[in-house]
Coordinates of C-alpha atoms in Angstrom, one line a residue:
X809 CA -32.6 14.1 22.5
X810 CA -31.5 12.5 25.7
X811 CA -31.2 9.0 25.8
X812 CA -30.7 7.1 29.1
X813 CA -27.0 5.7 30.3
X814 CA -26.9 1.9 30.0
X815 CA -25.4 2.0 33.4
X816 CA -29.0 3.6 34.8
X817 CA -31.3 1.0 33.4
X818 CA -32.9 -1.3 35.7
X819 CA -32.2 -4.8 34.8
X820 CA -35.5 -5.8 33.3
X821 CA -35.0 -2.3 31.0
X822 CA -31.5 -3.5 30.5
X823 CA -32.9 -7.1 29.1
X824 CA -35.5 -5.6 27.2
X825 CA -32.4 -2.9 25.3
X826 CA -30.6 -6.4 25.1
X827 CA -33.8 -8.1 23.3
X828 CA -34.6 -5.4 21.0
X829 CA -31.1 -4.9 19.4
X830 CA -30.1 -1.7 21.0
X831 CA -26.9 -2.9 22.1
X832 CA -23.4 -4.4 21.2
X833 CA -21.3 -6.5 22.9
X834 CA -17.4 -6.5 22.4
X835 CA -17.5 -9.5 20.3
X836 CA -20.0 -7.6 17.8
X837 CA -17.5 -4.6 17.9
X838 CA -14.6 -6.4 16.9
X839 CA -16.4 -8.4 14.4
X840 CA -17.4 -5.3 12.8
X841 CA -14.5 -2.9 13.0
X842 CA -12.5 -6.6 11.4
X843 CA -8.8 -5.4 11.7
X844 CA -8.9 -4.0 15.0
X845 CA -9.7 -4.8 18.3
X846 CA -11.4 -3.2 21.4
X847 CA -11.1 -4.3 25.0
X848 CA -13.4 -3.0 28.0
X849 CA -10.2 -0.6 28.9
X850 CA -10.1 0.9 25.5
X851 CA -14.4 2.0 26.0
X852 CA -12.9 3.4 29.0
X853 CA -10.6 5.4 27.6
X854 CA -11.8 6.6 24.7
X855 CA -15.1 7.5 26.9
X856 CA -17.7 5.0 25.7
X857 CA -20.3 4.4 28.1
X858 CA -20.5 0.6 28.3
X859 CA -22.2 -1.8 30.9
X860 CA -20.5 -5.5 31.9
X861 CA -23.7 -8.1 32.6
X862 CA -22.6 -11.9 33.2
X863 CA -18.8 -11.6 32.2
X864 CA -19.9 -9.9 28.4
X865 CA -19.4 -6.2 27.8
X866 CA -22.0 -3.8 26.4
X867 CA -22.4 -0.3 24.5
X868 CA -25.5 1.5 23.4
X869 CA -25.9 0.5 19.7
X870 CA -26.7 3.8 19.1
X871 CA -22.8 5.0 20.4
X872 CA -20.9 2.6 17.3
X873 CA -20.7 5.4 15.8
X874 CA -19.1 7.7 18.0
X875 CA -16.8 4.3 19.1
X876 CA -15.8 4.2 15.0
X877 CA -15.5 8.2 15.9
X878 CA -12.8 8.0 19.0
X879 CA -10.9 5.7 17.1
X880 CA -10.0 8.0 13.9
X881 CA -9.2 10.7 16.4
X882 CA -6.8 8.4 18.5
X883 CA -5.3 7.2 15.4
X884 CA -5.0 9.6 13.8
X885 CA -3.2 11.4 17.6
X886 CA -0.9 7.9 16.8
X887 CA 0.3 9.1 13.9
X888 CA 1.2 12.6 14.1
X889 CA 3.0 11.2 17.3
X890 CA 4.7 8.9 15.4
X891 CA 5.6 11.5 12.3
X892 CA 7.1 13.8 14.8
X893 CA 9.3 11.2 16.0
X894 CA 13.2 11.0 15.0
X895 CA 14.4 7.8 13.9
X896 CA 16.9 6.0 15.7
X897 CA 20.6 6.8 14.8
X898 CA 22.8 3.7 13.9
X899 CA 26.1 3.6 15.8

């Protein structure tokens, strides 16, 4: 099932998604995922679709889960950077 880009819908459909639930905005995202945070540059990058409407920052409700997703697979990328690293000598 296809569903439709937040970044196609007209702005009356965009309202209505708004008024029905079917969206989160950044605050919501943080709240929920508590210890970390998210920032419009971070959707970007870990390719979440997301919409900005009057300064706030939106993603399809529906893509929290592949957000939560993205972010086990980056940190999880963190660490086995990080355990391949040597430590610094001491001089």
């Amino acid at each position: 099932m296809s569903r439709t880009k937040l970044s196609e819908l007209s702005e009356d459909e965009f309202k209505a998604h708004i008024a029905s639930g079917q969206t989160m905005k950044l605050g919501e995202i943080n709240a929920t995922l508590a210890m970390l945070h998210v920032n419009g540059g971070n959707l970007i990058d870990l390719g979440i679709e997301s919409r900005k409407e009057r300064g706030a920052i939106y993603i399809d409700a529906a893509d929290f889960p592949l957000l939560c997703s993205a972010l086990v697979l980056h940190l999880h990328a963190l660490s086995a950077l990080r355990k391949n690293e040597q430590p610094l000598s001491k001089h």
